[in-house]
Short mmCIF file of C-alpha atoms and ligand atoms in Angstrom, two decimals:
data_model
loop_
_atom_site.label_atom_id
_atom_site.label_comp_id
_atom_site.label_asym_id
_atom_site.label_seq_id
_atom_site.Cartn_x
_atom_site.Cartn_y
_atom_site.Cartn_z
CA MET A 5 18.63 14.37 -1.80
CA PHE A 6 17.13 14.40 1.69
CA ARG A 7 18.07 17.78 3.10
CA HIS A 8 16.98 19.47 6.27
CA VAL A 9 17.49 23.00 7.40
CA LEU A 10 18.67 21.56 10.68
CA THR A 11 20.66 18.77 9.10
CA PRO A 12 22.31 16.91 11.94
CA PRO A 13 25.74 15.41 11.21
CA ALA A 14 25.28 12.34 9.03
CA SER A 15 26.19 9.06 10.69
CA ALA A 16 29.61 7.75 9.77
CA PRO A 17 29.48 5.09 7.00
CA GLY A 18 30.82 2.49 9.43
CA SER A 19 28.01 3.05 11.88
CA ILE A 20 25.39 2.63 9.11
CA ASP A 21 27.06 -0.67 8.18
CA ALA A 22 26.96 -1.74 11.83
CA ALA A 23 23.30 -0.74 12.18
CA LEU A 24 22.39 -2.87 9.14
CA ALA A 25 24.79 -5.76 9.75
CA ASP A 26 22.27 -8.13 11.32
CA ALA A 27 19.12 -7.05 9.47
CA ALA A 28 17.36 -10.18 8.20
CA PRO A 29 16.34 -9.96 4.53
CA THR A 30 12.69 -10.63 5.26
CA PRO A 31 9.54 -8.63 6.03
CA PHE A 32 9.21 -8.03 9.77
CA TRP A 33 5.47 -8.82 9.87
CA LEU A 34 5.85 -12.20 8.15
CA ASP A 35 8.62 -13.24 10.54
CA ASP A 36 6.07 -14.14 13.20
CA PRO A 37 5.44 -17.45 15.01
CA ALA A 38 1.72 -16.67 14.62
CA ARG A 39 2.02 -17.22 10.84
CA PRO A 40 -0.42 -20.02 9.98
CA GLY A 41 0.81 -23.23 8.33
CA PRO A 42 0.34 -23.81 4.61
CA ARG A 43 -3.11 -24.53 3.21
CA PRO A 44 -3.72 -27.15 0.53
CA ARG A 45 -3.28 -26.54 -3.18
CA LEU A 46 -5.95 -27.45 -5.74
CA ARG A 47 -5.43 -31.00 -7.02
CA ARG A 48 -8.90 -31.92 -8.34
CA PRO A 49 -11.41 -29.94 -10.40
CA ALA A 50 -13.52 -27.57 -8.31
CA SER A 51 -16.66 -25.62 -8.90
CA ALA A 52 -18.03 -22.50 -7.22
CA ASP A 53 -20.49 -19.65 -7.59
CA LEU A 54 -17.66 -17.16 -7.04
CA ALA A 55 -13.95 -17.76 -7.59
CA ILE A 56 -11.61 -15.17 -6.10
CA VAL A 57 -8.04 -14.87 -7.37
CA GLY A 58 -5.45 -13.51 -4.92
CA GLY A 59 -5.03 -13.94 -1.18
CA GLY A 60 -4.12 -10.39 -0.16
CA PHE A 61 -6.50 -7.83 1.33
CA SER A 62 -8.39 -7.43 -1.98
CA GLY A 63 -9.21 -11.11 -2.29
CA LEU A 64 -9.81 -11.69 1.42
CA TRP A 65 -12.21 -8.76 1.86
CA THR A 66 -14.02 -9.83 -1.31
CA ALA A 67 -14.48 -13.30 0.18
CA LEU A 68 -15.88 -12.07 3.51
CA LEU A 69 -18.11 -9.40 1.98
CA ALA A 70 -19.43 -11.83 -0.65
CA ARG A 71 -20.41 -14.20 2.14
CA GLU A 72 -22.37 -11.38 3.85
CA ARG A 73 -24.19 -10.55 0.62
CA HIS A 74 -24.76 -14.11 -0.59
CA PRO A 75 -24.94 -16.52 2.37
CA ASP A 76 -25.78 -19.45 0.06
CA TRP A 77 -22.95 -19.00 -2.46
CA ASP A 78 -20.18 -21.52 -2.79
CA ILE A 79 -16.99 -19.40 -2.70
CA VAL A 80 -13.42 -20.46 -3.38
CA LEU A 81 -10.28 -18.30 -3.13
CA ALA A 82 -7.16 -19.31 -5.07
CA GLU A 83 -3.83 -17.82 -3.98
CA GLY A 84 -0.75 -18.42 -6.13
CA ALA A 85 1.67 -18.55 -3.17
CA ARG A 86 0.76 -17.95 0.50
CA ILE A 87 -1.97 -15.81 2.11
CA GLY A 88 -0.66 -12.30 2.74
CA TRP A 89 2.89 -12.99 1.53
CA ALA A 90 2.93 -10.10 -0.97
CA ALA A 91 2.11 -6.41 -0.42
CA SER A 92 -0.59 -7.16 2.17
CA GLY A 93 1.84 -8.81 4.58
CA ARG A 94 4.83 -6.51 4.06
CA ASN A 95 3.49 -2.94 4.12
CA GLY A 96 3.77 -0.11 6.62
CA GLY A 97 0.40 -0.94 8.15
CA PHE A 98 -0.97 2.59 7.60
CA CYS A 99 -4.69 1.92 7.21
CA ALA A 100 -5.96 5.21 5.82
CA ALA A 101 -9.50 6.44 5.23
CA THR A 102 -8.59 8.05 1.93
CA LEU A 103 -9.66 6.16 -1.20
CA THR A 104 -7.81 8.55 -3.50
CA HIS A 105 -4.24 8.40 -2.18
CA GLY A 106 -4.74 11.55 -0.17
CA GLU A 107 -6.87 14.68 -0.43
CA ARG A 108 -4.63 16.47 -2.85
CA ASN A 109 -4.57 13.61 -5.38
CA GLY A 110 -8.35 13.22 -4.95
CA ARG A 111 -8.89 16.91 -5.63
CA ARG A 112 -6.75 16.67 -8.74
CA HIS A 113 -8.69 13.77 -10.29
CA PHE A 114 -12.21 13.87 -8.82
CA PRO A 115 -12.84 17.42 -7.56
CA ASP A 116 -16.61 17.07 -8.06
CA GLU A 117 -16.99 13.99 -5.87
CA LEU A 118 -14.41 14.63 -3.18
CA ASP A 119 -16.94 14.97 -0.33
CA GLU A 120 -18.63 11.73 -1.27
CA LEU A 121 -15.33 9.89 -1.60
CA ARG A 122 -14.22 11.25 1.77
CA ALA A 123 -17.44 10.05 3.43
CA LEU A 124 -17.21 6.63 1.78
CA GLY A 125 -13.57 6.32 2.84
CA ARG A 126 -14.35 7.19 6.45
CA ALA A 127 -17.23 4.71 6.53
CA ASN A 128 -14.88 2.10 5.05
CA LEU A 129 -12.30 2.67 7.81
CA ASP A 130 -15.01 2.45 10.50
CA GLU A 131 -16.29 -0.78 8.96
CA ILE A 132 -12.78 -2.25 8.90
CA GLU A 133 -12.53 -1.53 12.63
CA GLN A 134 -15.94 -3.15 13.22
CA ALA A 135 -15.09 -6.24 11.16
CA ILE A 136 -11.82 -6.71 13.07
CA ALA A 137 -13.80 -6.60 16.32
CA VAL A 138 -16.59 -8.90 15.09
CA HIS A 139 -14.14 -11.50 13.78
CA GLN A 140 -11.86 -11.05 16.81
CA ILE A 141 -8.77 -10.50 14.70
CA ASP A 142 -5.72 -9.87 16.86
CA CYS A 143 -3.82 -7.38 14.68
CA ASP A 144 -2.95 -4.39 16.93
CA PHE A 145 -5.44 -2.16 15.09
CA SER A 146 -5.36 1.29 16.67
CA ARG A 147 -6.74 4.65 15.55
CA SER A 148 -3.46 6.38 16.27
CA GLY A 149 -3.91 9.14 13.71
CA ALA A 150 -1.45 10.70 11.30
CA LEU A 151 1.31 13.21 11.87
CA VAL A 152 2.50 14.93 8.69
CA VAL A 153 5.76 16.79 9.22
CA ALA A 154 7.46 19.62 7.33
CA THR A 155 11.24 19.25 7.23
CA GLU A 156 12.01 22.18 4.91
CA PRO A 157 10.79 25.78 5.15
CA HIS A 158 8.85 25.74 1.86
CA GLN A 159 6.85 22.73 3.08
CA VAL A 160 5.42 24.60 6.06
CA SER A 161 2.88 26.40 3.86
CA TRP A 162 1.94 23.08 2.19
CA LEU A 163 0.63 21.92 5.56
CA ARG A 164 -2.33 24.23 4.98
CA ASN A 165 -3.66 21.64 2.51
CA GLU A 166 -3.47 18.79 5.01
CA PRO A 167 -6.30 17.81 7.35
CA GLY A 168 -5.95 18.06 11.13
CA GLU A 169 -4.53 20.36 13.78
CA LEU A 170 -1.60 22.59 12.78
CA LEU A 171 1.44 22.25 15.08
CA ASP A 172 4.46 24.57 15.24
CA ALA A 173 8.00 23.22 15.63
CA ASP A 174 7.82 22.93 19.41
CA ALA A 175 4.39 21.32 19.37
CA VAL A 176 5.29 18.76 16.70
CA ARG A 177 8.55 17.89 18.48
CA ALA A 178 6.58 17.44 21.71
CA GLU A 179 4.72 14.68 19.85
CA VAL A 180 7.72 13.07 18.16
CA ASN A 181 11.15 14.47 18.87
CA SER A 182 13.22 15.09 15.75
CA PRO A 183 15.48 18.11 15.22
CA THR A 184 14.46 18.05 11.55
CA TYR A 185 10.82 18.99 12.17
CA LEU A 186 9.77 22.56 11.43
CA ALA A 187 5.98 22.15 11.76
CA GLY A 188 3.32 19.46 11.42
CA ARG A 189 -0.32 18.49 11.14
CA TYR A 190 -1.93 16.00 13.49
CA ASP A 191 -5.02 14.29 12.09
CA GLN A 192 -6.56 12.03 14.70
CA ARG A 193 -9.51 10.83 12.60
CA ASP A 194 -8.44 9.34 9.31
CA LEU A 195 -5.61 6.90 9.96
CA ALA A 196 -5.35 3.67 11.89
CA LEU A 197 -2.25 1.53 12.29
CA VAL A 198 -2.36 -2.23 12.02
CA ASN A 199 -0.15 -5.30 11.94
CA PRO A 200 -0.96 -6.07 8.30
CA ALA A 201 0.13 -9.71 8.15
CA ARG A 202 -1.95 -10.57 11.19
CA LEU A 203 -4.90 -8.76 9.62
CA ALA A 204 -4.52 -10.86 6.44
CA TRP A 205 -4.20 -14.11 8.40
CA GLY A 206 -7.18 -13.15 10.57
CA LEU A 207 -9.33 -12.36 7.55
CA ALA A 208 -8.41 -15.74 6.05
CA ARG A 209 -9.35 -17.52 9.26
CA ALA A 210 -12.67 -15.62 9.40
CA ALA A 211 -13.35 -16.49 5.74
CA GLU A 212 -12.76 -20.18 6.40
CA GLU A 213 -15.02 -20.05 9.44
CA ALA A 214 -17.67 -18.61 7.11
CA GLY A 215 -17.34 -21.67 4.88
CA ILE A 216 -15.07 -20.21 2.19
CA ARG A 217 -12.51 -22.58 0.71
CA ILE A 218 -8.98 -21.18 0.57
CA LEU A 219 -6.33 -22.75 -1.65
CA GLU A 220 -2.66 -21.80 -1.51
CA GLN A 221 0.10 -22.51 -4.08
CA THR A 222 -2.66 -22.42 -6.69
CA PRO A 223 -1.79 -19.85 -9.36
CA VAL A 224 -4.55 -19.16 -11.86
CA LEU A 225 -2.92 -19.38 -15.27
CA GLY A 226 -5.75 -18.12 -17.42
CA ILE A 227 -9.51 -17.58 -17.59
CA GLY A 228 -11.65 -19.09 -20.34
CA ARG A 229 -15.18 -20.44 -20.79
CA ASN A 230 -16.67 -23.85 -20.23
CA GLY A 231 -20.18 -23.46 -21.69
CA THR A 232 -21.90 -20.72 -19.70
CA ARG A 233 -19.39 -20.93 -16.85
CA LEU A 234 -15.95 -19.44 -16.40
CA ALA A 235 -13.02 -21.86 -16.40
CA LEU A 236 -10.00 -20.83 -14.33
CA ALA A 237 -7.00 -22.96 -15.26
CA THR A 238 -4.51 -23.85 -12.49
CA PRO A 239 -1.47 -26.18 -12.75
CA HIS A 240 -3.31 -29.35 -11.65
CA ALA A 241 -7.03 -28.74 -12.21
CA THR A 242 -9.64 -26.25 -13.36
CA ILE A 243 -12.02 -24.20 -11.23
CA THR A 244 -15.35 -23.59 -12.94
CA ALA A 245 -17.36 -20.69 -11.58
CA ARG A 246 -20.27 -18.41 -12.41
CA LYS A 247 -18.34 -15.29 -11.44
CA ALA A 248 -14.77 -14.34 -10.62
CA ALA A 249 -13.14 -11.44 -8.77
CA LEU A 250 -9.48 -10.59 -9.34
CA GLY A 251 -7.40 -9.18 -6.48
CA THR A 252 -4.05 -9.66 -8.18
CA ASN A 253 -2.60 -6.20 -7.49
CA ALA A 254 0.85 -5.61 -9.05
CA PHE A 255 1.09 -9.09 -10.61
CA ARG A 256 0.54 -9.67 -14.33
CA SER A 257 -3.20 -9.31 -14.85
CA LEU A 258 -5.30 -12.19 -16.13
CA ILE A 259 -7.04 -9.60 -18.32
CA ARG A 260 -4.77 -8.70 -21.17
CA ARG A 261 -6.27 -5.29 -21.96
CA ILE A 262 -5.41 -3.82 -18.54
CA ARG A 263 -1.82 -5.04 -18.39
CA LEU A 264 -0.43 -1.66 -19.38
CA HIS A 265 -2.53 0.17 -16.79
CA THR A 266 -0.19 -0.54 -13.88
CA VAL A 267 3.52 -0.95 -13.31
CA PRO A 268 5.08 -2.77 -10.33
CA VAL A 269 7.17 -0.29 -8.37
CA TYR A 270 9.25 -1.46 -5.43
CA ASP A 271 8.90 0.23 -2.06
CA HIS A 272 11.41 -0.64 0.72
CA ALA A 273 11.31 -0.62 4.51
CA LEU A 274 13.42 -1.29 7.61
CA VAL A 275 12.50 -2.26 11.16
CA THR A 276 14.69 -1.58 14.19
CA GLU A 277 15.23 -3.62 17.32
CA PRO A 278 12.85 -2.67 20.18
CA LEU A 279 13.72 0.68 21.76
CA SER A 280 14.87 0.73 25.39
CA ALA A 281 12.96 2.86 27.91
CA SER A 282 15.54 5.66 27.62
CA GLN A 283 15.54 5.53 23.80
CA LEU A 284 11.75 5.69 23.88
CA GLY A 285 11.92 8.64 26.24
CA SER A 286 14.24 10.43 23.81
CA VAL A 287 11.73 10.24 20.93
CA GLY A 288 8.51 10.75 22.90
CA TRP A 289 5.89 9.44 20.46
CA ARG A 290 3.43 8.66 23.27
CA ASN A 291 0.46 8.91 20.89
CA ARG A 292 2.11 6.48 18.48
CA GLN A 293 0.94 8.27 15.34
CA GLY A 294 1.85 7.15 11.85
CA VAL A 295 4.32 9.80 10.59
CA SER A 296 5.11 10.91 7.05
CA ASP A 297 6.95 13.85 5.55
CA LEU A 298 6.12 16.07 2.61
CA THR A 299 8.84 15.42 0.06
CA ASN A 300 7.83 13.92 -3.29
CA GLN A 301 9.94 10.94 -2.30
CA PHE A 302 8.40 10.76 1.14
CA HIS A 303 9.25 8.66 4.19
CA TYR A 304 6.66 6.93 6.35
CA TYR A 305 7.35 5.58 9.83
CA ARG A 306 5.61 4.23 12.88
CA MET A 307 6.04 2.30 16.11
CA THR A 308 5.24 -1.39 16.29
CA ALA A 309 3.40 -2.97 19.24
CA ASP A 310 6.76 -4.05 20.73
CA ASN A 311 8.30 -0.56 20.45
CA ARG A 312 10.35 -0.96 17.30
CA ILE A 313 10.32 1.68 14.57
CA LEU A 314 9.30 0.73 11.05
CA TRP A 315 10.89 3.17 8.59
CA GLY A 316 10.11 3.05 4.87
CA GLY A 317 9.52 4.86 1.61
CA TYR A 318 11.70 7.44 -0.17
CA ASP A 319 13.07 5.36 -3.05
CA ALA A 320 10.51 3.94 -5.47
CA ILE A 321 12.25 1.50 -7.80
CA TYR A 322 10.95 0.34 -11.15
CA HIS A 323 12.75 -2.57 -12.82
CA TYR A 324 12.78 -2.76 -16.61
CA GLY A 325 10.12 -5.01 -18.15
CA ARG A 326 7.40 -4.74 -15.44
CA HIS A 327 8.90 -7.76 -13.68
CA ILE A 328 8.29 -8.92 -10.12
CA ARG A 329 11.25 -10.96 -8.83
CA THR A 330 12.17 -12.25 -5.39
CA ARG A 331 15.67 -10.80 -5.78
CA TYR A 332 14.20 -7.30 -6.16
CA ASP A 333 13.03 -7.50 -2.51
CA GLN A 334 16.58 -6.64 -1.44
CA ARG A 335 18.29 -3.45 -2.66
CA PRO A 336 21.30 -2.53 -0.52
CA ALA A 337 21.65 0.96 -2.03
CA THR A 338 18.10 1.86 -1.02
CA THR A 339 18.47 0.25 2.39
CA ARG A 340 21.56 2.34 3.13
CA ILE A 341 19.87 5.58 2.10
CA LEU A 342 16.90 4.73 4.29
CA ALA A 343 19.16 3.97 7.25
CA GLU A 344 21.05 7.26 6.77
CA HIS A 345 17.79 9.21 6.70
CA PHE A 346 16.62 7.39 9.81
CA PHE A 347 19.64 8.57 11.83
CA GLN A 348 19.38 12.08 10.39
CA THR A 349 15.81 12.19 11.66
CA PHE A 350 16.56 10.57 15.03
CA PRO A 351 20.24 11.31 15.81
CA GLN A 352 19.52 10.51 19.48
CA LEU A 353 19.04 6.84 18.45
CA ASP A 354 22.62 6.49 17.20
CA GLY A 355 23.70 2.90 17.90
CA LEU A 356 20.23 1.40 17.38
CA ARG A 357 20.29 -1.60 15.04
CA PHE A 358 17.93 -2.75 12.33
CA THR A 359 16.58 -6.30 12.51
CA HIS A 360 14.63 -6.55 9.21
CA GLN A 361 14.96 -5.10 5.69
CA TRP A 362 12.73 -5.80 2.72
CA GLY A 363 10.94 -4.46 -0.31
CA GLY A 364 7.74 -5.26 -2.15
CA ALA A 365 5.87 -4.34 -5.28
CA ILE A 366 3.10 -1.77 -5.36
CA ASP A 367 0.65 -1.51 -8.27
CA THR A 368 1.23 2.02 -9.52
CA SER A 369 -1.39 3.52 -11.82
CA THR A 370 -1.04 6.85 -13.61
CA ARG A 371 -3.73 8.40 -11.39
CA PHE A 372 -2.23 7.02 -8.16
CA CYS A 373 -5.45 5.43 -6.93
CA ALA A 374 -7.51 2.37 -7.78
CA PHE A 375 -9.54 1.70 -10.90
CA PHE A 376 -12.19 -0.94 -11.50
CA GLY A 377 -13.91 -2.82 -14.28
CA THR A 378 -15.31 -6.04 -15.67
CA ALA A 379 -14.45 -8.53 -18.41
CA HIS A 380 -15.94 -11.76 -19.80
CA HIS A 381 -19.41 -10.19 -20.29
CA GLY A 382 -19.52 -8.84 -16.74
CA ASP A 383 -18.73 -12.17 -15.09
CA VAL A 384 -15.20 -11.14 -14.03
CA ALA A 385 -14.48 -8.01 -11.98
CA TYR A 386 -11.16 -6.43 -11.08
CA ALA A 387 -9.87 -3.65 -8.81
CA LEU A 388 -6.25 -2.52 -8.82
CA GLY A 389 -3.91 0.46 -9.07
CA TYR A 390 -3.84 1.39 -5.36
CA THR A 391 -0.27 2.72 -5.78
CA GLY A 392 0.99 1.93 -2.31
CA LEU A 393 -2.08 2.98 -0.33
CA GLY A 394 -4.34 -0.04 -0.39
CA VAL A 395 -4.43 -1.34 3.17
CA GLY A 396 -7.78 0.37 3.78
CA ALA A 397 -8.90 1.12 0.21
CA THR A 398 -8.84 -2.53 -0.92
CA ARG A 399 -11.94 -3.19 1.18
CA PHE A 400 -13.75 -0.46 -0.77
CA GLY A 401 -12.40 -2.03 -3.98
CA ALA A 402 -13.79 -5.39 -2.87
CA GLN A 403 -17.24 -3.81 -2.42
CA VAL A 404 -17.00 -2.29 -5.90
CA MET A 405 -16.05 -5.64 -7.47
CA LEU A 406 -19.07 -7.29 -5.81
CA ASP A 407 -21.35 -4.41 -6.90
CA LEU A 408 -20.15 -4.88 -10.48
CA LEU A 409 -20.66 -8.65 -10.36
CA ASP A 410 -24.15 -8.23 -8.85
CA GLY A 411 -24.95 -5.90 -11.75
CA GLU A 412 -27.12 -3.55 -9.65
CA PRO A 413 -26.15 0.14 -9.61
CA THR A 414 -25.02 1.42 -6.20
CA PRO A 415 -23.75 4.82 -4.96
CA ARG A 416 -20.26 3.37 -5.48
CA THR A 417 -20.74 2.27 -9.09
CA SER A 418 -22.12 5.67 -10.12
CA LEU A 419 -18.89 7.41 -9.02
CA ARG A 420 -16.70 8.82 -11.75
CA MET A 421 -13.80 7.26 -9.86
CA VAL A 422 -15.37 3.85 -10.51
CA GLN A 423 -16.53 4.49 -14.06
CA SER A 424 -13.35 6.09 -15.41
CA ARG A 425 -9.99 4.49 -16.14
CA PRO A 426 -6.53 6.04 -15.83
CA LEU A 427 -4.30 6.40 -18.85
CA PRO A 428 -2.11 3.34 -19.41
CA PHE A 429 1.68 3.43 -19.13
CA PRO A 430 3.49 3.06 -22.47
CA PRO A 431 5.12 -0.27 -23.40
CA GLU A 432 8.87 -0.77 -22.92
CA PRO A 433 11.34 0.77 -23.46
CA LEU A 434 9.27 3.94 -23.09
CA ALA A 435 7.84 2.95 -19.72
CA TYR A 436 11.28 2.52 -18.18
CA ALA A 437 12.68 5.71 -19.69
CA GLY A 438 9.62 7.75 -18.70
CA ILE A 439 9.52 6.46 -15.13
CA GLN A 440 13.25 7.06 -14.57
CA LEU A 441 12.95 10.60 -15.92
CA THR A 442 9.94 11.34 -13.74
CA ARG A 443 11.68 9.93 -10.69
CA ARG A 444 14.74 12.04 -11.29
CA SER A 445 12.58 15.12 -11.79
CA LEU A 446 10.72 14.49 -8.53
CA ALA A 447 13.99 14.11 -6.63
CA ARG A 448 15.26 17.34 -8.18
CA ALA A 449 12.03 19.15 -7.22
CA ASP A 450 12.56 18.01 -3.61
CA GLY A 451 16.00 19.62 -3.66
CA ARG A 452 14.66 22.89 -5.16
CA GLN A 453 11.94 23.93 -2.73
CA GLY A 454 9.42 21.75 -4.56
CA GLU A 455 9.78 23.61 -7.87
CA ARG A 456 8.50 21.33 -10.65
CA ASN A 457 10.28 21.16 -14.01
CA LEU A 458 8.66 21.16 -17.45
CA LEU A 459 8.18 17.38 -17.50
CA LEU A 460 6.35 17.35 -14.15
CA ARG A 461 4.24 20.36 -15.11
CA THR A 462 3.26 18.67 -18.37
CA LEU A 463 2.36 15.44 -16.58
CA ASP A 464 0.31 17.51 -14.11
CA ARG A 465 -1.55 19.12 -16.99
CA ILE A 466 -2.50 15.85 -18.67
CA GLY A 467 -3.65 14.42 -15.36
CA VAL A 468 -0.92 11.90 -14.67
CA GLY A 469 1.19 14.09 -12.40
CA TYR A 470 1.56 13.69 -8.71
CA ASP A 471 2.90 15.45 -5.69
CA SER A 472 2.78 14.07 -2.18
C1 FAD B 509 6.76 -2.01 1.26
C2 FAD B 509 5.31 -1.63 1.10
C3 FAD B 509 4.75 -0.71 2.01
C4 FAD B 509 3.41 -0.35 1.89
N1 FAD B 509 2.85 0.45 2.85
C5 FAD B 509 1.52 0.70 2.83
C6 FAD B 509 0.90 1.39 3.90
O1 FAD B 509 1.51 1.70 4.91
N2 FAD B 509 -0.43 1.69 3.76
C7 FAD B 509 -1.15 1.32 2.67
O2 FAD B 509 -2.34 1.62 2.60
N3 FAD B 509 -0.59 0.59 1.68
C8 FAD B 509 0.71 0.26 1.74
N4 FAD B 509 1.27 -0.52 0.76
C9 FAD B 509 0.39 -1.03 -0.32
C10 FAD B 509 -0.54 -2.12 0.19
O3 FAD B 509 0.23 -3.11 0.84
C11 FAD B 509 -1.31 -2.72 -0.99
O4 FAD B 509 -2.01 -1.67 -1.67
C12 FAD B 509 -2.32 -3.76 -0.59
O5 FAD B 509 -1.77 -4.71 0.29
C13 FAD B 509 -2.83 -4.46 -1.85
O6 FAD B 509 -3.54 -5.62 -1.49
P1 FAD B 509 -3.90 -6.68 -2.64
O7 FAD B 509 -4.65 -7.78 -2.02
O8 FAD B 509 -4.56 -5.94 -3.76
O9 FAD B 509 -2.50 -7.15 -3.19
P2 FAD B 509 -1.42 -8.23 -2.65
O10 FAD B 509 -1.28 -8.21 -1.20
O11 FAD B 509 -0.20 -8.01 -3.49
O12 FAD B 509 -2.08 -9.60 -3.04
C14 FAD B 509 -2.20 -10.03 -4.36
C15 FAD B 509 -2.13 -11.55 -4.30
O13 FAD B 509 -2.56 -12.07 -5.54
C16 FAD B 509 -1.80 -13.25 -5.79
N5 FAD B 509 -1.87 -13.48 -7.23
C17 FAD B 509 -1.50 -12.66 -8.22
N6 FAD B 509 -1.75 -13.21 -9.42
C18 FAD B 509 -2.30 -14.42 -9.18
C19 FAD B 509 -2.78 -15.48 -10.00
N7 FAD B 509 -2.76 -15.39 -11.34
N8 FAD B 509 -3.27 -16.59 -9.40
C20 FAD B 509 -3.33 -16.70 -8.05
N9 FAD B 509 -2.88 -15.73 -7.23
C21 FAD B 509 -2.38 -14.60 -7.79
C22 FAD B 509 -0.41 -12.92 -5.28
O14 FAD B 509 0.33 -14.09 -5.00
C23 FAD B 509 -0.72 -12.08 -4.04
O15 FAD B 509 -0.74 -12.86 -2.86
C24 FAD B 509 2.61 -0.89 0.83
C25 FAD B 509 3.17 -1.81 -0.06
C26 FAD B 509 4.50 -2.17 0.08
C27 FAD B 509 5.07 -3.18 -0.88
#
């Protein structure tokens, strides 16, 4: 349960219904007249030096970076649906420097290489900013920084482990005005905010300008061999290629042996109508930071360029059988909880309405950050497992995939983070039972001053535990 010491009166059920009544069941960022028209699907056999599977950030960064490394390569990218339609076009737009899903998770799994990972992550974020400028991608990228807020007394001491300037209750409320805030940390260095769909579309445009062929509605059904070359089967024709990079995220992997290494978990978000000048005045938020809280089931929220608030997180929903389904994008129970928490956090915005509600699948791995590898004798590389923090880290993953395909050691490929793999999830029905139990335990820990039960402590000990 989401409890605050200063819990304001919860909004009446009727007012939550009214606030959600007109919310379109579609991701806010994709509902944009700037969305490019469809690209062609593959109808005839094609051949390339490098075939990339997946048209989200992983695949798109791989395409652009491969062009920089290999100006003479013939590169084709095959996307099963539309560019940026999946996680990359429907996320919170928090583009973080961390490659390890935060400092604390990094310290847990890679304590010996934390400094190096931090430096690589910061360089990656700087390079994302540079690439956006070089390719003139209009995606509202801004280095707004992160505000982490404590909403319960026991969380105040946890702020010691967060980077940035420590703020007391008055100082944090002077940044963003919520009666629920008890303290905060303001990190101005390691987080940028972005319009993610426009970033994906801009990367695709830049890739095409660099001579890369992008196919939409072209799902790759399987990878085999045609002599010395790879053969990627699609519904109408085959792509033969020397090398392939897989940026398929939460979707069923084309490499059988890593299918148990991730589970698709649904994360949900809401966007409000634009705030009026007086509503804006009542929340402050002049520095427009990305905000998150410290519960295990945490919320994340931010302003959009047109002064709406995007509000997401909290519930993380796993559906039995590792399935990804369009109907899972909508979950009224989660939407209602999110809306209630929104008005508890910003009671002064009572009466504000939501215009968009949606969910999307994240590729959860047991170590909560990406893992990498190759298949087909080193000719196919993959990077996945970002667990809901891949807006920035997928560019690093793209570099790793290209390093692995080039076959030359680099500072990245010698990292333990790159060489090691997380433990897989068990098959069903154990996966479902285990995830539900863990979720319930995390929620209970949030309601008991963060105290972790035996299950969570055991998971922590074997290296698959997590706290936010
Ligand atoms: C609601 C939500 C909020 C999030 N918020 C944040 C955030 O604020 N910050 C952050 O860092 N991360 C966030 N994330 C996670 C982030 O969006 C992802 O980590 C990131 O976008 C992953 O990019 P990707 O390219 O690997 O995957 P995707 O964007 O999912 O792209 C994978 C693509 O591969 C295609 N594909 C799959 N299989 C095949 C196949 N066989 N053939 C052809 N195509 C195929 C799919 O159609 C899809 O387009 C969020 C995710 C969600 C769902």
